[in-house]
Coordinates of C-alpha atoms and ligand atoms in Angstrom, one line a residue:
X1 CA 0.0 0.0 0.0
X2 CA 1.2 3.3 -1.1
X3 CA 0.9 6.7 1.7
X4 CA 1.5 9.3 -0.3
X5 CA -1.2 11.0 -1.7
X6 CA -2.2 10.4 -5.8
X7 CA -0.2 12.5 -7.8
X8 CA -2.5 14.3 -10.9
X9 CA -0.7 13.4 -14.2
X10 CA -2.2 15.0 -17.1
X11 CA -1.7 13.9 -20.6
X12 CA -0.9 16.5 -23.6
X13 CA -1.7 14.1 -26.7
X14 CA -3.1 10.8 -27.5
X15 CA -1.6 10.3 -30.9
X16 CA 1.7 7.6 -31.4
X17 CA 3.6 8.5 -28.2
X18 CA 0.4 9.4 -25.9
X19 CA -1.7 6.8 -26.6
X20 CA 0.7 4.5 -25.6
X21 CA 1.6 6.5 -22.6
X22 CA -2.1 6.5 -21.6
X23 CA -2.2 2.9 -22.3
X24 CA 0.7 1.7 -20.4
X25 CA 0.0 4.7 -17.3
X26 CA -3.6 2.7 -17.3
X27 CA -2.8 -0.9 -17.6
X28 CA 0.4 -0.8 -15.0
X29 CA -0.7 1.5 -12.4
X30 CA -0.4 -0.8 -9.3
X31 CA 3.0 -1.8 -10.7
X32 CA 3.9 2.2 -11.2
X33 CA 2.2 3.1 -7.8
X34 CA 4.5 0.0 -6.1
X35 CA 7.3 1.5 -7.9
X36 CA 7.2 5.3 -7.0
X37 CA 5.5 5.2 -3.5
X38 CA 2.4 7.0 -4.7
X39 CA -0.9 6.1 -7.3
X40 CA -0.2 7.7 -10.9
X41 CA -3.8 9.3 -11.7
X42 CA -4.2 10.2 -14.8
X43 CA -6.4 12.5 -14.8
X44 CA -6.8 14.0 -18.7
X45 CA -5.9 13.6 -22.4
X46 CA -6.0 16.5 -24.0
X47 CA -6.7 16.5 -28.0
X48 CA -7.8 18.5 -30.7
X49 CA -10.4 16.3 -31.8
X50 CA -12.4 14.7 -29.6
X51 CA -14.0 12.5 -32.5
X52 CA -11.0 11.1 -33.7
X53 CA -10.2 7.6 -33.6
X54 CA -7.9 6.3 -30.9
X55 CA -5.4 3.3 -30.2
X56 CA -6.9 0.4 -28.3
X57 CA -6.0 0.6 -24.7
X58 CA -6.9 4.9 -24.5
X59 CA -9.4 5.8 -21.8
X60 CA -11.7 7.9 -24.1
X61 CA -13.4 9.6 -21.1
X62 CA -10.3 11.3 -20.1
X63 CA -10.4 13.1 -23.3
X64 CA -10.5 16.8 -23.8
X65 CA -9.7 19.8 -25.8
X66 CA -9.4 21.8 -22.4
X67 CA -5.5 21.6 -21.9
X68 CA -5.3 24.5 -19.8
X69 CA -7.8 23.8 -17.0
X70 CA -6.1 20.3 -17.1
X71 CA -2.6 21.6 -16.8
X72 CA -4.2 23.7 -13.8
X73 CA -4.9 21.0 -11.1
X74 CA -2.0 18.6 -12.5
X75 CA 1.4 17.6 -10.2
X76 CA 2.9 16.6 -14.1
X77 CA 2.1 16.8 -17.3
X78 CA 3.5 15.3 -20.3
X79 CA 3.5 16.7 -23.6
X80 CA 3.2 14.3 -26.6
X81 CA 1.4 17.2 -28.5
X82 CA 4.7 18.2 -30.6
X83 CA 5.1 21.2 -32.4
X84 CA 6.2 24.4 -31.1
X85 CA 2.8 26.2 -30.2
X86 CA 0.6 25.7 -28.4
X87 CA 3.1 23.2 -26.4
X88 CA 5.3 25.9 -25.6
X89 CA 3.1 28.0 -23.9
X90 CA 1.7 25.0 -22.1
X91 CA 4.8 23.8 -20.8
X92 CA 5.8 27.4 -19.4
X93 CA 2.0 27.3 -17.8
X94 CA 2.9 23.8 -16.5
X95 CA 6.0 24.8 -15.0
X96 CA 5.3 28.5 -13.9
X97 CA 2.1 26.7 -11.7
X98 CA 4.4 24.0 -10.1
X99 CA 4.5 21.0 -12.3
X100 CA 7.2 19.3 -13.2
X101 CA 6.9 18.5 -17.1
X102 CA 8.0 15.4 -19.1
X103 CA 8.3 16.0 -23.0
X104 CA 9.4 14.2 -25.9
X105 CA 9.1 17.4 -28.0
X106 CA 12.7 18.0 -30.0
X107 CA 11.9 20.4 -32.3
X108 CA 10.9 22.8 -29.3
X109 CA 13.7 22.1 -26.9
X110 CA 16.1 22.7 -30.0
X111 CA 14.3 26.6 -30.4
X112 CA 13.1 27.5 -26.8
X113 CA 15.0 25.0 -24.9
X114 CA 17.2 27.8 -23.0
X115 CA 13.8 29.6 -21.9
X116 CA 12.3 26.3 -20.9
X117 CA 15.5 24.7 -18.7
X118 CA 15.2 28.5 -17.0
X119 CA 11.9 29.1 -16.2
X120 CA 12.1 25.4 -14.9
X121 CA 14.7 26.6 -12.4
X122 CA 13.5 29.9 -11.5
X123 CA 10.3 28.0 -10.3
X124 CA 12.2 25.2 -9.1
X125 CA 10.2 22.8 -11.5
X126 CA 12.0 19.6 -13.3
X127 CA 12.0 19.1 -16.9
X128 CA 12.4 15.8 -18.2
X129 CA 12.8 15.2 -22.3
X130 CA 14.5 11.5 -22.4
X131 CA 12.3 10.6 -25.2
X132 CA 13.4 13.6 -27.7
X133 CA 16.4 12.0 -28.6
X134 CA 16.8 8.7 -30.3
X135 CA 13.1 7.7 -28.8
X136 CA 13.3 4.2 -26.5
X137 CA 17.7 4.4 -25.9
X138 CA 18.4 5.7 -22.8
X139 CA 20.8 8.8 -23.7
X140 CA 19.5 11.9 -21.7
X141 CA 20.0 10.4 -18.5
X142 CA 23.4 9.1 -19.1
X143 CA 25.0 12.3 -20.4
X144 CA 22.6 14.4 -18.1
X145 CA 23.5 12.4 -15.2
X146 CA 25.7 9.3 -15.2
X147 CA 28.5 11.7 -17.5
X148 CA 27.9 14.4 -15.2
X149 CA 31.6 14.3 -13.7
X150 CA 33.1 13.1 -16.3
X151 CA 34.1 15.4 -20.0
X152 CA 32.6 14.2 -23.2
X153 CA 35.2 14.8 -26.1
X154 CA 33.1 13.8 -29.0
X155 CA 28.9 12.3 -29.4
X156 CA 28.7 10.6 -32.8
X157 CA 24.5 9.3 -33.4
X158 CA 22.6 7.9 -35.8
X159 CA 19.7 9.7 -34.5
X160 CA 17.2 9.5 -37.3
X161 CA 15.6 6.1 -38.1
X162 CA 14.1 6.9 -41.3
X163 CA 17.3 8.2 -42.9
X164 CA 18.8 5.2 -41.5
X165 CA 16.9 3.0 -43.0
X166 CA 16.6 4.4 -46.8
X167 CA 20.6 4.2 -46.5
X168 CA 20.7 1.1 -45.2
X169 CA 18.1 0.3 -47.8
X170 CA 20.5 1.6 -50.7
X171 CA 23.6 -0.1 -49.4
X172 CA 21.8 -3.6 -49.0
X173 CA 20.1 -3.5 -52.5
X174 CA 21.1 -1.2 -54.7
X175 CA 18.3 1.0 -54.4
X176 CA 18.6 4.5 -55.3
X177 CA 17.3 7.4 -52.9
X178 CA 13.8 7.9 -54.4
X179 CA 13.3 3.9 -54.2
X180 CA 14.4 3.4 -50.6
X181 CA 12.2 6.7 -49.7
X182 CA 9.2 5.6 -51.8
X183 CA 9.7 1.8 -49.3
X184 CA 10.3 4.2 -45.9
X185 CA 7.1 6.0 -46.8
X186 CA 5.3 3.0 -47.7
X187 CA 6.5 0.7 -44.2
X188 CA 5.4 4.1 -42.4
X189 CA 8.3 5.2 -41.4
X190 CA 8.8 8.2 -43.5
X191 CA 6.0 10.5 -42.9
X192 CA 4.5 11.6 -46.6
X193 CA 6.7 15.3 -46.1
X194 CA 9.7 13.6 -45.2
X195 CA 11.4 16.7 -45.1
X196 CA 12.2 17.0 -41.6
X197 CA 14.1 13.6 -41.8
X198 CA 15.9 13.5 -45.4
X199 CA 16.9 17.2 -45.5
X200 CA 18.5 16.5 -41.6
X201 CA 16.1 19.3 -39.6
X202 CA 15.0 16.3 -37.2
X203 CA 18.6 15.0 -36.8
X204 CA 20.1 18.8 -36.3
X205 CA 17.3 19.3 -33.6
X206 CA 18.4 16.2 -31.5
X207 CA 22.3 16.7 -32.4
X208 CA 21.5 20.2 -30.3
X209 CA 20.4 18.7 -28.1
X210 CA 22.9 16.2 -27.0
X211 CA 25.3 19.1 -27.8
X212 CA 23.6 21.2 -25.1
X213 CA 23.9 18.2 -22.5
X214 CA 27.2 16.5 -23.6
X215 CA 29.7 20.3 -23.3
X216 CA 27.4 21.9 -21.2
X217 CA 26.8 24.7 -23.6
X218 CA 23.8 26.5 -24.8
X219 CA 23.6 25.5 -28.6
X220 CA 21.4 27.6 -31.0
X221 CA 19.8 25.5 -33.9
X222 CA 20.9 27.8 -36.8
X223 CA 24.8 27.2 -35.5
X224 CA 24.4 23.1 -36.2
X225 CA 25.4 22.8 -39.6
X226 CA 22.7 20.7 -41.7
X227 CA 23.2 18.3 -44.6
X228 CA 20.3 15.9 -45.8
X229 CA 20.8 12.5 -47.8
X230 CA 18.7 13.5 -50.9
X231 CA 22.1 13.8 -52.9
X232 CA 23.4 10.5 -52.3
X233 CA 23.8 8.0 -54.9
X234 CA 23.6 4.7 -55.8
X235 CA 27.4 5.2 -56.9
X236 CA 28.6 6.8 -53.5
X237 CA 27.1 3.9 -51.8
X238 CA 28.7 1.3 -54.0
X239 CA 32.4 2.9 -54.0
X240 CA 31.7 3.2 -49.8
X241 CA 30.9 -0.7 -49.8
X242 CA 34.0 -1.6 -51.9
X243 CA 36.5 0.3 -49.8
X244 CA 34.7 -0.7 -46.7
X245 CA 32.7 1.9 -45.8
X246 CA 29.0 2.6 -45.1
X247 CA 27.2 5.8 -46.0
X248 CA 25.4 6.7 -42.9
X249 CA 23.8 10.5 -41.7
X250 CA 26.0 11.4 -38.6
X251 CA 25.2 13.9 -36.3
X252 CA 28.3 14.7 -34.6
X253 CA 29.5 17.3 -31.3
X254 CA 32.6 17.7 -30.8
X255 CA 35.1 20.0 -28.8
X256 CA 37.6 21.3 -31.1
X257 CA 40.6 23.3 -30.1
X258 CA 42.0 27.0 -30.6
X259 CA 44.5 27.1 -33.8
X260 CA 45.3 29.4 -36.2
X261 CA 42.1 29.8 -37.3
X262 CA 40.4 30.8 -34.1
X263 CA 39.9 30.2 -30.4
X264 CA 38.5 26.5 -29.1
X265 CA 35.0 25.6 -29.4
X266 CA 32.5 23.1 -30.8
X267 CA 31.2 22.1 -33.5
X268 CA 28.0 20.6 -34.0
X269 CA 27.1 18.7 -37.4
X270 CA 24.9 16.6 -39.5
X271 CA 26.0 15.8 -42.2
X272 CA 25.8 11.9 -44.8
X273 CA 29.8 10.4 -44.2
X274 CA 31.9 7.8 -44.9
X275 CA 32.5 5.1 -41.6
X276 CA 33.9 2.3 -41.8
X277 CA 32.0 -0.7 -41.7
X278 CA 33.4 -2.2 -38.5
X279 CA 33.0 0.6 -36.5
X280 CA 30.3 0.0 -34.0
X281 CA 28.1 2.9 -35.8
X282 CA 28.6 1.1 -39.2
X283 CA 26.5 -2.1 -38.4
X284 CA 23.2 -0.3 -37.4
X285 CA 21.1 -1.3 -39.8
X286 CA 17.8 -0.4 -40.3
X287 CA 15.3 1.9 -38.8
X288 CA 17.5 1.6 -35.6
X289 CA 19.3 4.5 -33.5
X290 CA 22.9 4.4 -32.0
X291 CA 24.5 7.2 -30.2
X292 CA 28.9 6.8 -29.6
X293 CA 30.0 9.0 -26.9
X294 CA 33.7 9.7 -26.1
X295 CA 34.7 10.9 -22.8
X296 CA 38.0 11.6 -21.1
X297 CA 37.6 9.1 -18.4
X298 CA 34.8 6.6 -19.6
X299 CA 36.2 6.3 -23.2
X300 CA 33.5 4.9 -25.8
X301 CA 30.3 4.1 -25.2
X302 CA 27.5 3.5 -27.4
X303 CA 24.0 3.1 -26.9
X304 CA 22.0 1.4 -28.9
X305 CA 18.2 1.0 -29.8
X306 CA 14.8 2.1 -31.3
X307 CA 14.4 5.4 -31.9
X308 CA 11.2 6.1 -32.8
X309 CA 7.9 4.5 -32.7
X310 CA 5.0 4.8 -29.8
X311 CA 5.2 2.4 -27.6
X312 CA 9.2 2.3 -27.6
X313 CA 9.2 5.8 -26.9
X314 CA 6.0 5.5 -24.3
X315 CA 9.2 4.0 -22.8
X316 CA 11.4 6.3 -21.9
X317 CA 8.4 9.3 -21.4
X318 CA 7.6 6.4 -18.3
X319 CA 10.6 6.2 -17.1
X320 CA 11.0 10.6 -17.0
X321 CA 7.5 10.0 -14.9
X322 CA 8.9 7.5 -12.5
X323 CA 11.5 10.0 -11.6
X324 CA 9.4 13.1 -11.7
X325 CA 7.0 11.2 -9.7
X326 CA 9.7 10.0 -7.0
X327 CA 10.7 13.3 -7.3
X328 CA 7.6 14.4 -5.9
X329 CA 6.8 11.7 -2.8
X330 CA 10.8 12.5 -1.8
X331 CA 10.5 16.1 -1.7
X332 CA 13.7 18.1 -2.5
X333 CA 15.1 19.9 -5.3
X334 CA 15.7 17.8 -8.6
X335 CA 18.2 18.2 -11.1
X336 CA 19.2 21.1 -12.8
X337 CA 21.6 21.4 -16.0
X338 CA 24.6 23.2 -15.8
X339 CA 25.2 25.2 -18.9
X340 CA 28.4 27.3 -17.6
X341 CA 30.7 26.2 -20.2
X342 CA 30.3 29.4 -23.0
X343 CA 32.0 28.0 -25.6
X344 CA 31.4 29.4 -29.2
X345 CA 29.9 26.9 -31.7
X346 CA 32.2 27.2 -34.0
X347 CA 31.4 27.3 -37.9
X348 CA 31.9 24.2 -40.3
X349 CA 34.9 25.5 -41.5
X350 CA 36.7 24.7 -38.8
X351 CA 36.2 20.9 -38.7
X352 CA 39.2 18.6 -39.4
X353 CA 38.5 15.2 -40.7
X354 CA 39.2 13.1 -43.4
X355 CA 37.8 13.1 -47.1
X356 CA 37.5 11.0 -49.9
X357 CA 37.0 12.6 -53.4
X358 CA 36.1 11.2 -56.5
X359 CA 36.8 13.2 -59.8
X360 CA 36.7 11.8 -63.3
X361 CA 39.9 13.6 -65.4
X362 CA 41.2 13.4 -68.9
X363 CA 43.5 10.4 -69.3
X364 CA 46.8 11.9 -70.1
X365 CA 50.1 12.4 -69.2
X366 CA 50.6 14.4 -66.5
X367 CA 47.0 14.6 -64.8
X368 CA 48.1 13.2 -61.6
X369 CA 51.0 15.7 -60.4
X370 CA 48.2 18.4 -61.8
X371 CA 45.6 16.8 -59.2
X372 CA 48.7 16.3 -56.6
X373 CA 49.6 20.0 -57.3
X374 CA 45.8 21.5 -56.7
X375 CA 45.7 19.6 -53.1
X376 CA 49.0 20.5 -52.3
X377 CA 49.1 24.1 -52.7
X378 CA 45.8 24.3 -50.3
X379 CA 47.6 22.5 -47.3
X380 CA 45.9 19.1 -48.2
X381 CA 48.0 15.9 -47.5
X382 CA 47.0 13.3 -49.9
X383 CA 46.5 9.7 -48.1
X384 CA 45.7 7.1 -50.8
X385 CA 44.7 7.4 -54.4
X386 CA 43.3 4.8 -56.4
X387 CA 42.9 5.7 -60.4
X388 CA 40.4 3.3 -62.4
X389 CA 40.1 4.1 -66.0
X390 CA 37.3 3.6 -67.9
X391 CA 37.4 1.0 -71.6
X392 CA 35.4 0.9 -74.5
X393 CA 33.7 -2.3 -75.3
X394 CA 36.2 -3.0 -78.2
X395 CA 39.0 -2.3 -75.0
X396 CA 40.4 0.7 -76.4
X397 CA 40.7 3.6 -73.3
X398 CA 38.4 5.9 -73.0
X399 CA 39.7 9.6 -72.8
X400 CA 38.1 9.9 -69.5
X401 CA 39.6 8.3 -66.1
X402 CA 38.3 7.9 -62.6
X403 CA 40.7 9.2 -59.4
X404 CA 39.2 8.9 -55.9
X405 CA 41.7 10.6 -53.6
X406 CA 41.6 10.0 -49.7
X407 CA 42.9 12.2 -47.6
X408 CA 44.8 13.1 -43.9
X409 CA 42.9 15.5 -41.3
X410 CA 42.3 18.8 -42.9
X411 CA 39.7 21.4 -42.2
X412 CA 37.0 21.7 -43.9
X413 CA 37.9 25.4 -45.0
X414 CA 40.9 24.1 -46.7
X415 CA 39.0 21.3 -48.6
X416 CA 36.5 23.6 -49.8
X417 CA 39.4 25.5 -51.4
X418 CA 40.5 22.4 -53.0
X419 CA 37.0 21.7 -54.2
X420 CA 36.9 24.8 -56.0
X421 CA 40.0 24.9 -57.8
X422 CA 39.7 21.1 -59.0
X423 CA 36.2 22.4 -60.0
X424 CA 37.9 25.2 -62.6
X425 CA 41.0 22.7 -63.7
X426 CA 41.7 22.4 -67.0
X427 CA 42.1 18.6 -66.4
X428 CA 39.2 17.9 -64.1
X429 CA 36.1 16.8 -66.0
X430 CA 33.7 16.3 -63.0
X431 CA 33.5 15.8 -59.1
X432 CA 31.4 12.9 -58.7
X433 CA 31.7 13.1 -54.9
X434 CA 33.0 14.7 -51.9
X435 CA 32.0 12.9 -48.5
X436 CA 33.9 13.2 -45.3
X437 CA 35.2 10.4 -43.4
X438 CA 34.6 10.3 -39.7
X439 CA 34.6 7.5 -37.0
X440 CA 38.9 7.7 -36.8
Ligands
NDP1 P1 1.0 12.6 -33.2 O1 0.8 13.6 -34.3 O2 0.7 11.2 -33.5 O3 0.0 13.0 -32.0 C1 -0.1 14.3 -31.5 C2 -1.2 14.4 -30.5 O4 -1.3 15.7 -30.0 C3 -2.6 14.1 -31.1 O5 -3.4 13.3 -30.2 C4 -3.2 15.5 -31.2 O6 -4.6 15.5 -31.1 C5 -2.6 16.2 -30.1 N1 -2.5 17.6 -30.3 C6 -1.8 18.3 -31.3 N2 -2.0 19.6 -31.2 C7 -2.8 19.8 -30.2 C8 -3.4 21.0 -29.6 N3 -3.1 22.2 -30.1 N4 -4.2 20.8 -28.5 C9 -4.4 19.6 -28.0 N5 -3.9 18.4 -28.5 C10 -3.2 18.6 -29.6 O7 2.5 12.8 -32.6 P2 3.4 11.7 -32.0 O8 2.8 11.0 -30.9 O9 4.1 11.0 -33.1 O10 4.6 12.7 -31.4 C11 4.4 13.4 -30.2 C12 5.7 14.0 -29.8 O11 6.7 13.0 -29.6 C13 6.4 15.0 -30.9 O12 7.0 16.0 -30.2 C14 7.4 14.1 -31.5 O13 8.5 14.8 -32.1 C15 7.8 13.2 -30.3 N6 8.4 11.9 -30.7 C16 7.7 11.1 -31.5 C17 8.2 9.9 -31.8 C18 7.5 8.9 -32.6 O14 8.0 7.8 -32.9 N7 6.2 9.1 -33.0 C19 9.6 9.5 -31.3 C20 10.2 10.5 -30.5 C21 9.7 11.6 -30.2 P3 -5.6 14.7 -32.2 O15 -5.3 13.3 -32.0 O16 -7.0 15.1 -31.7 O17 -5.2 15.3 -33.5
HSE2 N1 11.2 10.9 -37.8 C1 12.0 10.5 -36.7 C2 12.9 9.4 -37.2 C3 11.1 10.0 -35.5 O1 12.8 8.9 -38.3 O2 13.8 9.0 -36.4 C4 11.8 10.0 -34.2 O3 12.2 11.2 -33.8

């Protein structure tokens, strides 16, 4: 038996995520009150449309299109509504009248995140978001919490499952991007915009995100560089399998140190890349989520899981209630994020990685030293180049050969330069691909 009073829990959505949250809240409560010390009541589900239909397992006389009166009487309230408003100015209601608020809402943590984490302390509120990144895998906590003492070097995470899985599609068959999309769309898990996901926006939001836990740092949206998978091709993802590779979308935070070019900071990307295969990142196939961290002390960790869907990420919204809930029946302040670090987040440019170009050149004498002399004069060591040239059917050469060109660290500044001026070289014909190389 359970002493503490019931704590009012009131539910912002009953769509993928909430009405598996109201299912689960309703079909486990004794196990939930056991667990926390005091009954979890729900007490409403707000929605826009009361007449819709709704997942099996949804108490339908909870429902309402009143979210403020419910967000009045509640001790926490979850937002599965998504969007920016009207769940922004719910959540600040929430938390300005005592609650402690549970969201799985990315896209508004990545824009209002700052004003949310601070009114949350002001008021001396929690905030809990495990679910907005990379769904059911536990990753908040651990870099929120576990990582607390410890400094994070570098986050690496395949945190978009639909991008994953039209890559994965095109390495394992052949398919080519608007093939694997159409099949993504089709198994549901590209929405019928799939913008947000192929054009990175949903990855960028959640790569702020860990950005904003893992260095401690406030981490405005428009300063995580963005590039989508719509560009890759069939090609790309056949000369990555041959040299070992994988294509997958990365978003990557990382601290990067002063140089010449400025003072340290980090840099916060997402952007398609070369991995190798064996790296732990490289075998997530699928629709599936993985998040690498490196830390000074802990080294690498990965964590590993679904990322989206409703009941997996019901998941990790119940476990931010169990806490909040504990939270409440302990008494005492909860836990608050330090963002002290002020780093700058410092421009693409300054990355260093590796890169691996493809260019198709005319097939005479003295093309390579040309192609040497381009990456040289821009500070570009060359690594390996590999030169394939292309026959006829009768076997007579072509006029036409193939070089793809790995290279050491160099920033991306520098690679850019070399971009351009093998784009204007009298003995480049085209640049089939530029992709970077991460995962050393
Ligand atoms: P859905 O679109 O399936 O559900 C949204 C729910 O919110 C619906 O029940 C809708 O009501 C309700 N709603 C929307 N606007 C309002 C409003 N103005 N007032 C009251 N109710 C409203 O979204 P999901 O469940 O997929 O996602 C919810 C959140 O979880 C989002 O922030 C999303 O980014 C995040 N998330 C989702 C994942 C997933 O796999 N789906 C994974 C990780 C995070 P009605 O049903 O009447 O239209
Ligand atoms: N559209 C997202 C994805 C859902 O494909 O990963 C989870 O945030």
């Amino acid at each position: 038996m359970t002493e503490y009073r019931p704590l009012r829990i009131a539910l912002l959505g009953a769509g993928s995520v909430g009405a598996q949250v109201a299912r689960l809240l309703t079909e486990n409560k004794a196990e939930l009150a056991a667990r926390v010390g005091a009954e979890l009541e729900l007490v409403g589900i707000a929605v826009r449309d009361l007449n819709s239909p709704r997942a099996e397992g949804v108490p339908t006389e909870l429902l309402t299109t009143d979210a403020q009166s419910l967000i009045l009487g509640a001790d926490i309230v979850i937002e599965v509504m998504g969007g920016i408003e009207p769940a922004r100015t719910y959540i600040l209601q929430a938390l300005n009248s005592g609650s402690d608020v549970i969201t799985a809402n990315k896209a508004l943590l990545a824009t209002h995140g700052i004003e949310l984490f601070d009114t949350a302390e002001q008021v001396g509120a929690q905030l809990y978001f495990e679910a907005a990144v990379a769904g059911a895998i536990p990753i908040i906590r651990p870099l929120r919490e576990s990582l607390a003492g410890d400094k994070v070097t570098r986050i690496m995470g395949i945190v978009n499952g639909t991008t994953n899985y039209i890559l994965d599609r095109m390495d394992s068959t052949g398919a080519s991007f608007d093939e694997a999309l159409a099949e993504a769309k089709e198994l549901g898990y590209a929405e019928a915009d799939p913008t947000a996901d192929v054009e990175a926006y949903d990855a960028a939001q959640k790569a702020a995100i860990l950005a904003y836990l893992g260095f401690h740092n406030e981490v405005p949206l428009e300063n995580v560089y963005r590039e989508g998978i719509t560009k890759v091709t069939p090609e790309q993802i056949a000369a990555a399998r041959r040299d070992g590779y994988v294509i997958k979308l990365l978003a990557i935070a990382e601290s990067l140190p002063a140089d010449e070019n400025g003072p340290a900071g980090i840099s916060v990307r997402v952007h398609p890349c070369l991995i190798e295969r064996t790296h732990p990142l490289g075998s997530v196939r699928g629709a599936f989520n993985a998040v690498f961290v490196e830390a000074e002390a802990a080294g690498s960790l990965m964590f590993y899981g679904a990322g989206a869907g409703g009941v997996q990420t019901a998941s990790a919204v119940l476990g931010d209630l169990v806490s909040a809930a504990k939270r409440h029946v302990a008494g005492g302040p909860g836990l608050a994020d330090s963002v002290h670090a002020n780093l700058p987040v410092l421009p693409i440019e300054r990355v260093r990685t590796r890169y691996q170009i493809t260019i198709e050149v005319k097939d005479q004498q003295g093309v390579l030293a040309a192609v040497a002399n381009i990456f040289t004069q821009h500070g570009v060591s060359i690594e390996t180049v590999e030169q394939t040239v292309a026959r006829a059917q009768d076997g007579k050469r072509v006029s036409t050969a193939t070089l793809e060109v790995g290279t050491h660290e160099a920033t991306e500044a520098a690679l850019a330069a070399v971009v351009d001026a093998l784009a204007v070289s009298e003995v480049v014909e085209k640049i089939t691909s530029v992709l970077r190389v991460e995962g050393i």
